[in-house]
PDB file of C-alpha atoms and ligand atoms in Angstrom:
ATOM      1  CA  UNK A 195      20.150  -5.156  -7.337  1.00 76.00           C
ATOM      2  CA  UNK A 196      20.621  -1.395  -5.204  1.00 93.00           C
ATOM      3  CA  UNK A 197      21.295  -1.569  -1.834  1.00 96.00           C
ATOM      4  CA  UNK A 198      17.428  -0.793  -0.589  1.00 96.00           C
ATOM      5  CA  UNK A 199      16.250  -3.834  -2.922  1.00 96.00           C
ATOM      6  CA  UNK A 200      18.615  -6.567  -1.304  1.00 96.00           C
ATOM      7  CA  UNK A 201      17.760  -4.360   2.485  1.00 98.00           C
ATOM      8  CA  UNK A 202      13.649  -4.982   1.503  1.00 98.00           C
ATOM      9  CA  UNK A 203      14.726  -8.926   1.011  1.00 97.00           C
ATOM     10  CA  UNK A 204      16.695  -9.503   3.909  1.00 97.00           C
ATOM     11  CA  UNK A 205      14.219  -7.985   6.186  1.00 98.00           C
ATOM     12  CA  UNK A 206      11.108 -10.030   4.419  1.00 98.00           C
ATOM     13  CA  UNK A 207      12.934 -13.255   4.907  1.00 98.00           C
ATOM     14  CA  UNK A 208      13.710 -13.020   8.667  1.00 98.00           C
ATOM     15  CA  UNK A 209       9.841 -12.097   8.731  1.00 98.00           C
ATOM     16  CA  UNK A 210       9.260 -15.405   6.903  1.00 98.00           C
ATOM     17  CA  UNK A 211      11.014 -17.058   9.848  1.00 98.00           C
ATOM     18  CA  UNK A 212       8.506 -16.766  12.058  1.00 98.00           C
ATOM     19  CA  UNK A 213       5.781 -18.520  10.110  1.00 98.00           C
ATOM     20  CA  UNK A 214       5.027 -22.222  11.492  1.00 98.00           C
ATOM     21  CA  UNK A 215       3.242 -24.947   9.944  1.00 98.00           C
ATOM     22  CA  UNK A 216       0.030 -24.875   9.922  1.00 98.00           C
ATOM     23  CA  UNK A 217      -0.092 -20.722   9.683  1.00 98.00           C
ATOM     24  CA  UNK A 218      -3.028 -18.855   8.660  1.00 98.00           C
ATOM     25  CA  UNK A 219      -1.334 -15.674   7.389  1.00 98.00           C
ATOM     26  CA  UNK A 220      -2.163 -12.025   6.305  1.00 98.00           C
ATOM     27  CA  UNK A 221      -0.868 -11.190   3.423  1.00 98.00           C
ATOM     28  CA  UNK A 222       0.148  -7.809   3.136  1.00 98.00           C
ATOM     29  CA  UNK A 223       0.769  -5.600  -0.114  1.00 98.00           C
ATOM     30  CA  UNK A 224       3.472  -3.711  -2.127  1.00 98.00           C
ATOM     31  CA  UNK A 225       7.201  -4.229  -3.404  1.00 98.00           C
ATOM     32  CA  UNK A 226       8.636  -5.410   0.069  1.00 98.00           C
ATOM     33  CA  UNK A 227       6.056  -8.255   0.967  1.00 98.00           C
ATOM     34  CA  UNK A 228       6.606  -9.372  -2.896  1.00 98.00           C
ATOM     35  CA  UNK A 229      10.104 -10.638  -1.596  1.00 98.00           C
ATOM     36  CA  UNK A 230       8.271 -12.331   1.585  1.00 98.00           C
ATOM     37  CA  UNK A 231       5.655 -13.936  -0.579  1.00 98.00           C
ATOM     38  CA  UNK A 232       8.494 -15.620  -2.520  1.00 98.00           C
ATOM     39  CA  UNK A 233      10.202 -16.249   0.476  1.00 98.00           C
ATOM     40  CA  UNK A 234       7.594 -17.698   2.095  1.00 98.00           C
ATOM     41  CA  UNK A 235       6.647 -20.253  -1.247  1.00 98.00           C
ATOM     42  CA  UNK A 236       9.927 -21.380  -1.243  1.00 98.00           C
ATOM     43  CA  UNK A 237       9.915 -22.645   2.456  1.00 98.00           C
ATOM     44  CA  UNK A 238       5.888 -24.155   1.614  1.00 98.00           C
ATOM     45  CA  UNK A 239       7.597 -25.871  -1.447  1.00 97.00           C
ATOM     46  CA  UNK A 240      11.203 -27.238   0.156  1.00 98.00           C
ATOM     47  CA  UNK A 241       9.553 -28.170   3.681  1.00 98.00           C
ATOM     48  CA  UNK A 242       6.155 -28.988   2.375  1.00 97.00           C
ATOM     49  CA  UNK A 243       4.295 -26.651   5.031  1.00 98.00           C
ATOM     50  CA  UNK A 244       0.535 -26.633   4.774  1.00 97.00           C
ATOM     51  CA  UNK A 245       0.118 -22.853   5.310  1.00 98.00           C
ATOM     52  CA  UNK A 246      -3.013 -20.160   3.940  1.00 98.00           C
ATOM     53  CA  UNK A 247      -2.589 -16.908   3.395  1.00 98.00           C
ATOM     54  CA  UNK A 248      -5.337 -13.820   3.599  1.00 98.00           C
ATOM     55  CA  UNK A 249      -4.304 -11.497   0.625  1.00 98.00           C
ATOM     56  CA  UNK A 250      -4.991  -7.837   1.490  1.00 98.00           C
ATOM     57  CA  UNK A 251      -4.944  -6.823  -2.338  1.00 98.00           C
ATOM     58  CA  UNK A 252      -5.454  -8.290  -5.659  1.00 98.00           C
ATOM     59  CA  UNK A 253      -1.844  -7.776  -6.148  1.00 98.00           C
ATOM     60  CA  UNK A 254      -1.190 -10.156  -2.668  1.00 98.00           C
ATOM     61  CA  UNK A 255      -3.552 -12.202  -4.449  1.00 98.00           C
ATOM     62  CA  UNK A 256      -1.830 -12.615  -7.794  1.00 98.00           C
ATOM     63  CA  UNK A 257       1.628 -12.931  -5.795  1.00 98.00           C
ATOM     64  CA  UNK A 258       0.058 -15.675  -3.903  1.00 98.00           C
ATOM     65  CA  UNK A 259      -1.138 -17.511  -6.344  1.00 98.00           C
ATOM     66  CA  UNK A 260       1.737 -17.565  -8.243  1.00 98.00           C
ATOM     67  CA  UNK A 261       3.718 -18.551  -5.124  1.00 98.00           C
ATOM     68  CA  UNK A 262       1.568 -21.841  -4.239  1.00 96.00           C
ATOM     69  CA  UNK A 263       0.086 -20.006  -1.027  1.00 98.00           C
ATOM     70  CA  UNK A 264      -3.339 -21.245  -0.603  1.00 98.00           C
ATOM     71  CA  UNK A 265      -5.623 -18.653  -0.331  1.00 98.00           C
ATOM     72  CA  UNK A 266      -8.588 -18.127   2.233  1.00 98.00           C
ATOM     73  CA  UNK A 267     -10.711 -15.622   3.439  1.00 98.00           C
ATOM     74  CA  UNK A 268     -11.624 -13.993   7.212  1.00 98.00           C
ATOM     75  CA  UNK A 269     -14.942 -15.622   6.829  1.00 98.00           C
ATOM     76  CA  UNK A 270     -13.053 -19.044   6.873  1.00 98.00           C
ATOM     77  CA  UNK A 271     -10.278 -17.628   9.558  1.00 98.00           C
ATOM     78  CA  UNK A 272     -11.555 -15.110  11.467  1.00 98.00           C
ATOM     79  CA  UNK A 273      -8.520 -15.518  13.317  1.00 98.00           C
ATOM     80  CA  UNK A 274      -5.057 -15.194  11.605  1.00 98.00           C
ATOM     81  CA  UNK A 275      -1.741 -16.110  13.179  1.00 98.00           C
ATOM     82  CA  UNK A 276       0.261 -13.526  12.273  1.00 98.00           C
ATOM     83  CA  UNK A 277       0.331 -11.004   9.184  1.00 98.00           C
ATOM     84  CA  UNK A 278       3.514  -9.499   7.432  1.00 98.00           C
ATOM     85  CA  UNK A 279       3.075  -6.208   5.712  1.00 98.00           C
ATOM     86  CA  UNK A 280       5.005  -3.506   4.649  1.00 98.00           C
ATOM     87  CA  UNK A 281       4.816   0.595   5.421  1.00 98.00           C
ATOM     88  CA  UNK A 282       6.117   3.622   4.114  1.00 98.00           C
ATOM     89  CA  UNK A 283       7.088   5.445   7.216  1.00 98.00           C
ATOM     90  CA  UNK A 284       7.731   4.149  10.853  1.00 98.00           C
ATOM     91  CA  UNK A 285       8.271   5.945  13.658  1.00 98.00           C
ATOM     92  CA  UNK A 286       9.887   4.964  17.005  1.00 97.00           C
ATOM     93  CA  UNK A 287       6.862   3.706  18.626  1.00 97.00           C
ATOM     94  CA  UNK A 288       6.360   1.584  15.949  1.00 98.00           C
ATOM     95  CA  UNK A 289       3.398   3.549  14.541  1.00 98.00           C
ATOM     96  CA  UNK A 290       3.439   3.473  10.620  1.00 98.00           C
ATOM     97  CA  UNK A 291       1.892   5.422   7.512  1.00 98.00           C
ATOM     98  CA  UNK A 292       0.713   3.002   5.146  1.00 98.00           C
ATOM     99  CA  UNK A 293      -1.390   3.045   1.797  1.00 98.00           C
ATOM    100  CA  UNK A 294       0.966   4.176  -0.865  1.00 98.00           C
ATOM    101  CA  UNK A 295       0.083   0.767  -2.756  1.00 97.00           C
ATOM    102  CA  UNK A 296      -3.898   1.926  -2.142  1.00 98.00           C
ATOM    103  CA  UNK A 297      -4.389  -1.480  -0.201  1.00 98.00           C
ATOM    104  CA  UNK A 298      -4.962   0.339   3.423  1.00 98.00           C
ATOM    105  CA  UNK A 299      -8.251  -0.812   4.173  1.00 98.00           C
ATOM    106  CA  UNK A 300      -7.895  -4.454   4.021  1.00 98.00           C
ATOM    107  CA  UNK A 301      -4.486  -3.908   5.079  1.00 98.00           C
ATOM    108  CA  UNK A 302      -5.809  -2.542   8.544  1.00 98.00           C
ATOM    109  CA  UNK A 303      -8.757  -5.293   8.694  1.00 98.00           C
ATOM    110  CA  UNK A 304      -6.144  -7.995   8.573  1.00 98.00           C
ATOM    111  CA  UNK A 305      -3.936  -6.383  10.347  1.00 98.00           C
ATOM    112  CA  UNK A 306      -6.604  -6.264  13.283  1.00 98.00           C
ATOM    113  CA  UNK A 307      -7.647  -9.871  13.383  1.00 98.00           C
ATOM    114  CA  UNK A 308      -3.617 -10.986  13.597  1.00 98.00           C
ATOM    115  CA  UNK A 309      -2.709 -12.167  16.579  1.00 98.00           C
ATOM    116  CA  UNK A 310       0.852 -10.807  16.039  1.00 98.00           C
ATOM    117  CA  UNK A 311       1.754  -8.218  13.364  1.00 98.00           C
ATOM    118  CA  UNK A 312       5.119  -7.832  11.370  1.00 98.00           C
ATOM    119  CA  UNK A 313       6.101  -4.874   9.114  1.00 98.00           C
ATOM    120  CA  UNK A 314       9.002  -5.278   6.302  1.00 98.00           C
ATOM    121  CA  UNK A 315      10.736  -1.979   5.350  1.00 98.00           C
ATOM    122  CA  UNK A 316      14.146  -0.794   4.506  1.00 98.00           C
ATOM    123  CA  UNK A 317      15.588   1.519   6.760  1.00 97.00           C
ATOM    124  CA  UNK A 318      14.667   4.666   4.901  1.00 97.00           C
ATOM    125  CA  UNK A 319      11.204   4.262   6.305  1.00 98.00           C
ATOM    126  CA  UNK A 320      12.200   5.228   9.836  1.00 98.00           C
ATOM    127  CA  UNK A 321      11.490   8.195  10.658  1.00 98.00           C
ATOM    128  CA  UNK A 322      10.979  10.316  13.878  1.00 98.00           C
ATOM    129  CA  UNK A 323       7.839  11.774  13.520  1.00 98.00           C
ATOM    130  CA  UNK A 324       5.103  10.423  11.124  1.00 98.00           C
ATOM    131  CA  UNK A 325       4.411  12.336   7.756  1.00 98.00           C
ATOM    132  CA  UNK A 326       7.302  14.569   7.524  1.00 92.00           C
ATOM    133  CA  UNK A 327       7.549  14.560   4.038  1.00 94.00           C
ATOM    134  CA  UNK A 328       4.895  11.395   3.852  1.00 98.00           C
ATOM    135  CA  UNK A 329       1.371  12.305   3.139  1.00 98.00           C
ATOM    136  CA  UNK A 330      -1.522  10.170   5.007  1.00 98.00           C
ATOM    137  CA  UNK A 331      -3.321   8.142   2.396  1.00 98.00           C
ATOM    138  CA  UNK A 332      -7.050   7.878   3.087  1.00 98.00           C
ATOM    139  CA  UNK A 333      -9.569   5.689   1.361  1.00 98.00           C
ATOM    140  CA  UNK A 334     -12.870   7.641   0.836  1.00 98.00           C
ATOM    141  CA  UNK A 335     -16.343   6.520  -1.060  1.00 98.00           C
ATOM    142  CA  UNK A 336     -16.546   8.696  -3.822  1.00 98.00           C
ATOM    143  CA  UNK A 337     -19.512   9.719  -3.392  1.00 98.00           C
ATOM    144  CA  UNK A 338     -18.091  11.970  -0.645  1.00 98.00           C
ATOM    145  CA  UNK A 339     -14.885  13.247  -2.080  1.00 98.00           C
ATOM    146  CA  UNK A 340     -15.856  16.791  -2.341  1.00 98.00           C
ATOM    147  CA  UNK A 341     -17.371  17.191   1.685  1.00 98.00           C
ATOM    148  CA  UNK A 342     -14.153  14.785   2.768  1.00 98.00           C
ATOM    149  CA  UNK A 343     -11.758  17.117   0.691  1.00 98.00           C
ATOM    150  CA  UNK A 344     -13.208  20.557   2.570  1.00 98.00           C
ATOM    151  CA  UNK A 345     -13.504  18.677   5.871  1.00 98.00           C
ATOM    152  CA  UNK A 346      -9.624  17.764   5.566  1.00 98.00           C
ATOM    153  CA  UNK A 347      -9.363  21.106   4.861  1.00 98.00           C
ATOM    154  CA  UNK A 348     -10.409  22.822   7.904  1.00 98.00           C
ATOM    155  CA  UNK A 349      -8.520  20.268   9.761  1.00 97.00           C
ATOM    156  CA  UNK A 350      -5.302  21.799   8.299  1.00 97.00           C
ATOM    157  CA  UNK A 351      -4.625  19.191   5.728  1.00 98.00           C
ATOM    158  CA  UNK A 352      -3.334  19.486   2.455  1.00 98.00           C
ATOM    159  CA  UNK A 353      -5.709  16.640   0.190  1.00 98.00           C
ATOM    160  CA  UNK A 354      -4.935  15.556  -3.084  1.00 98.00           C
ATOM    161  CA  UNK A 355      -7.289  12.786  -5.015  1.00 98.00           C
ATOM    162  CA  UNK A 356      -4.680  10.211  -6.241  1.00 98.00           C
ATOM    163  CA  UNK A 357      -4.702  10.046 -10.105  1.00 98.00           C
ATOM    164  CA  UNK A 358      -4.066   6.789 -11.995  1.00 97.00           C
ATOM    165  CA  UNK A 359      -1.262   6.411 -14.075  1.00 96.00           C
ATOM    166  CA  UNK A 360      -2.132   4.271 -17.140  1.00 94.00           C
ATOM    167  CA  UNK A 361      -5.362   4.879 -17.001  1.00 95.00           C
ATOM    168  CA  UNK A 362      -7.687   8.601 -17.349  1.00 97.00           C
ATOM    169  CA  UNK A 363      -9.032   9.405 -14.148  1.00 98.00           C
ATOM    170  CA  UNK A 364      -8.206   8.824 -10.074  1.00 98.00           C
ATOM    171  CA  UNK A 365      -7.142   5.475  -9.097  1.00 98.00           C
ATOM    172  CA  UNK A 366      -9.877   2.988  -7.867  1.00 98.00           C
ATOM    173  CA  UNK A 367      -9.392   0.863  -4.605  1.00 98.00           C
ATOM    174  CA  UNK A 368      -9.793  -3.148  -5.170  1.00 98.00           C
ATOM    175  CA  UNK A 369     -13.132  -1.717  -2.907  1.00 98.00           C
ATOM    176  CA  UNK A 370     -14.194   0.582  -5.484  1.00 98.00           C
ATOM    177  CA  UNK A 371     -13.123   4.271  -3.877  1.00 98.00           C
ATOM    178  CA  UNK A 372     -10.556   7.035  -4.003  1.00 98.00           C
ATOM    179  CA  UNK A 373      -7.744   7.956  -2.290  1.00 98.00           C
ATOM    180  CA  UNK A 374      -6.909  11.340  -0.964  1.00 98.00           C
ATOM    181  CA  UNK A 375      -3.391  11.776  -0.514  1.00 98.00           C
ATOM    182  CA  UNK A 376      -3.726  13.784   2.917  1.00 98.00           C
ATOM    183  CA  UNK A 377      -0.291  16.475   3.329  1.00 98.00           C
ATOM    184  CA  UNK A 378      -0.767  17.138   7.670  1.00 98.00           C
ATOM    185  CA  UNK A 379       2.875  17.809   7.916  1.00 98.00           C
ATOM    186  CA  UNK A 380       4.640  16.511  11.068  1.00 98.00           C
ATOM    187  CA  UNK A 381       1.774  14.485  12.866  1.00 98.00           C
ATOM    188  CA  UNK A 382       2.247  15.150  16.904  1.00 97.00           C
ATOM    189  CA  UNK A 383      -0.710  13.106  18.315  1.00 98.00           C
ATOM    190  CA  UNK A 384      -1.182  10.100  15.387  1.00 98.00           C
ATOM    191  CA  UNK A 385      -3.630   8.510  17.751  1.00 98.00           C
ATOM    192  CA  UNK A 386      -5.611  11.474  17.765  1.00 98.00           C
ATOM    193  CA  UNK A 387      -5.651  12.556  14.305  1.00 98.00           C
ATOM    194  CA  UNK A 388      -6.641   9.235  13.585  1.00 98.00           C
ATOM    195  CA  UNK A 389      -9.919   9.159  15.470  1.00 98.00           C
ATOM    196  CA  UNK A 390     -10.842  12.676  14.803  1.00 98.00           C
ATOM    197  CA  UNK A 391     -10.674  11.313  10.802  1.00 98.00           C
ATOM    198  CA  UNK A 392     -12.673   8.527  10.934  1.00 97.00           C
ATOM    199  CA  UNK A 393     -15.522  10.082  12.524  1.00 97.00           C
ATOM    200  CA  UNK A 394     -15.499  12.388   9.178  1.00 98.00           C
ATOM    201  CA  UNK A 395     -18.561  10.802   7.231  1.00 98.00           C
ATOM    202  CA  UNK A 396     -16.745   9.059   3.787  1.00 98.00           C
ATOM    203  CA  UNK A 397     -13.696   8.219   5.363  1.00 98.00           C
ATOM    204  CA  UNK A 398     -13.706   4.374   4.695  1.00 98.00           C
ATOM    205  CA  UNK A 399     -10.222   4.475   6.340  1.00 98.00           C
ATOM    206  CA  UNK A 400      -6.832   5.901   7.043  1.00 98.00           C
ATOM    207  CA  UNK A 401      -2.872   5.016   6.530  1.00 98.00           C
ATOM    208  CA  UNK A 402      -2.687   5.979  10.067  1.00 98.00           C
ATOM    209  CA  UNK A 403      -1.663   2.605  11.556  1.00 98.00           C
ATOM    210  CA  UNK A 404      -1.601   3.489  15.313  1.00 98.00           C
ATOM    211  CA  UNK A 405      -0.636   0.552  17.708  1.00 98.00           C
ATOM    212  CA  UNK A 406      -0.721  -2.395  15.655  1.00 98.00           C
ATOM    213  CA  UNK A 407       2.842  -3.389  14.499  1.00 98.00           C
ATOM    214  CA  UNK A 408       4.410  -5.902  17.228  1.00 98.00           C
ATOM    215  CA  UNK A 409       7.809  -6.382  15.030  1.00 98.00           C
ATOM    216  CA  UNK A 410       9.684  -4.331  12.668  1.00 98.00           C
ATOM    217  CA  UNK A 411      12.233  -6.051  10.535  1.00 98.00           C
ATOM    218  CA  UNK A 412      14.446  -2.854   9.410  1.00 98.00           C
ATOM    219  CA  UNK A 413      16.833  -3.859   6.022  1.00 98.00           C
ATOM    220  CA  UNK A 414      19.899  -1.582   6.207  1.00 96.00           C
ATOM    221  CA  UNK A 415      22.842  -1.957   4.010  1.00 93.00           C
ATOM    222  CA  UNK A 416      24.709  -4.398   5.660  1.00 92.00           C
ATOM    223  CA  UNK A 417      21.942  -5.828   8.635  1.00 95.00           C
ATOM    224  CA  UNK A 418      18.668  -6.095   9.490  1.00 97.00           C
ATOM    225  CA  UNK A 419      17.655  -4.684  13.013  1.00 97.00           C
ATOM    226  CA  UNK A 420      14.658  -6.041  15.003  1.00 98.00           C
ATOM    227  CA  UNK A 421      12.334  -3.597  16.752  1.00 97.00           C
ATOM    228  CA  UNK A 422       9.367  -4.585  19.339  1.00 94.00           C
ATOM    229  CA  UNK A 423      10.219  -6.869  21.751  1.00 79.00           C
ATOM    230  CA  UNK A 424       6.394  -9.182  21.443  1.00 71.00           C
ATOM    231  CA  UNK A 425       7.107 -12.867  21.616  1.00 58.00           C
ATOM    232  CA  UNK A 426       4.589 -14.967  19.377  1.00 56.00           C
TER     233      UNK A 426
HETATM  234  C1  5RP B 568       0.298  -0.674   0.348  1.00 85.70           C
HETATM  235  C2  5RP B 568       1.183  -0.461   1.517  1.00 85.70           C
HETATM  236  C3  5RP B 568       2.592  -0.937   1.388  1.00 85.70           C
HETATM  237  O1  5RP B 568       2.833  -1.911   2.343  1.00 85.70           O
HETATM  238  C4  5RP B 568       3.508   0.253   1.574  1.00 85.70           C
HETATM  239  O2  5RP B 568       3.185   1.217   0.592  1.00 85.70           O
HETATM  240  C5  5RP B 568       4.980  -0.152   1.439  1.00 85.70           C
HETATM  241  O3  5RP B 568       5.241  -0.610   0.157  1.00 85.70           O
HETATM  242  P1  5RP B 568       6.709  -0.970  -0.331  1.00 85.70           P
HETATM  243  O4  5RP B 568       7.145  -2.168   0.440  1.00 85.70           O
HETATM  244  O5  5RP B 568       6.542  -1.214  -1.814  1.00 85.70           O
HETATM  245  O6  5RP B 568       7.583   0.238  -0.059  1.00 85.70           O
HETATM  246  O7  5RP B 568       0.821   0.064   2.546  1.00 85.70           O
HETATM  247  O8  5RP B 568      -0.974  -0.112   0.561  1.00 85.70           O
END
């Protein structure tokens, strides 16, 4: 296993720490919360928790599932203890790019009805200023792609529509839209550019995650640094 594979599972298991019996948790998506899902089984299995999870993808589904997470939904648990998701950049005030799995939308709607909020990454996500060489995702109905792509446009963006890769044709969200992979360049104000974008009609939502992440578990080679100081 490379050095950023064994960084990803280090920081996903001191994430794992924090969950307590009785947990309702988000389940976030991609490579990095695949090590916390497994992580998190294993404690369920060897100290019996009872613990639910809310998958933000089909793949969190299929990875819970196969973990012996019980699954649930926000209609049952409005209300979710904590949720552990990954990103692809992060910056110093803990604002984070996310989407690069296509799972953004649930991602953030999870993310918002945790009560505390813990992102998994290796240390090459950290970055100084958001998307510097990281383009914003952004989930759009397709109905709207064209109107979206010259809107982005005149906003100074660079949008490409994410194509699939074993299959003809752009990749479809598990909520049945596109993604525009959205080159800005350094981001100064992410707050800002993230309001101005969802008031674009067609914009389901964006990979700007602005404010949300309490804890950062950062794998290096050797460690794995906390940032955020929130106690749950
Ligand atoms: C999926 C995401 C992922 O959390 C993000 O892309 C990071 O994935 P990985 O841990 O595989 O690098 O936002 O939509």
């Amino acid at each position: 296993m490379d050095w950023r594979e064994n960084a990803k599972k280090r920081a996903a298991a001191h994430a794992v720490r924090h969950v307590e019996e009785g947990f309702v948790v988000g389940l976030g998506s991609g490579t990095t919360v695949a090590y916390a899902l497994q992580e998190l089984g294993k404690r369920i299995r060897e100290e019996n928790l009872c613990i639910c999870g809310v998958p933000t993808s089909s793949q969190a589904f299929l990875l819970a599932v196969q973990n012996n997470i019980l699954v649930t939904t926000l209609d049952e648990h409005p209300l979710l203890n904590l949720t552990i998701d990954g990103a692809d950049q992060v910056d110093e005030k803990l604002n984070t790019i996310k989407g690069m799995g296509g799972a953004l939308t649930r991602e953030k709607i999870v993310a918002s009805a945790s009560k505390v909020n813990i992102i998994v990454a290796d240390e090459t996500k950290l970055v100084k200023i958001l998307g510097d060489s990281q383009s914003v995702p952004i989930e759009v109905l397709p109905f709207a792609v064209s109107p979206v792509v010259a809107n982005l446009k005149k906003m100074g963006g660079a949008p490409t529509l994410r194509e699939a890769k074993k299959k003809l044709g752009p990749v479809v969200t598990d909520n049945g839209n596109f993604i525009l992979d959205v080159n800005f360049g350094p981001i100064e104000d992410p707050a800002g550019l993230s309001q101005t974008l969802k008031g674009v009609p067609g914009i389901v939502e964006t990979g700007l995650f602005v404010g949300m992440a309490d804890i950062v578990y950062v794998g290096g080679k050797e460690t794995v640094r906390r940032l955020g100081s929130k106690a749950e």
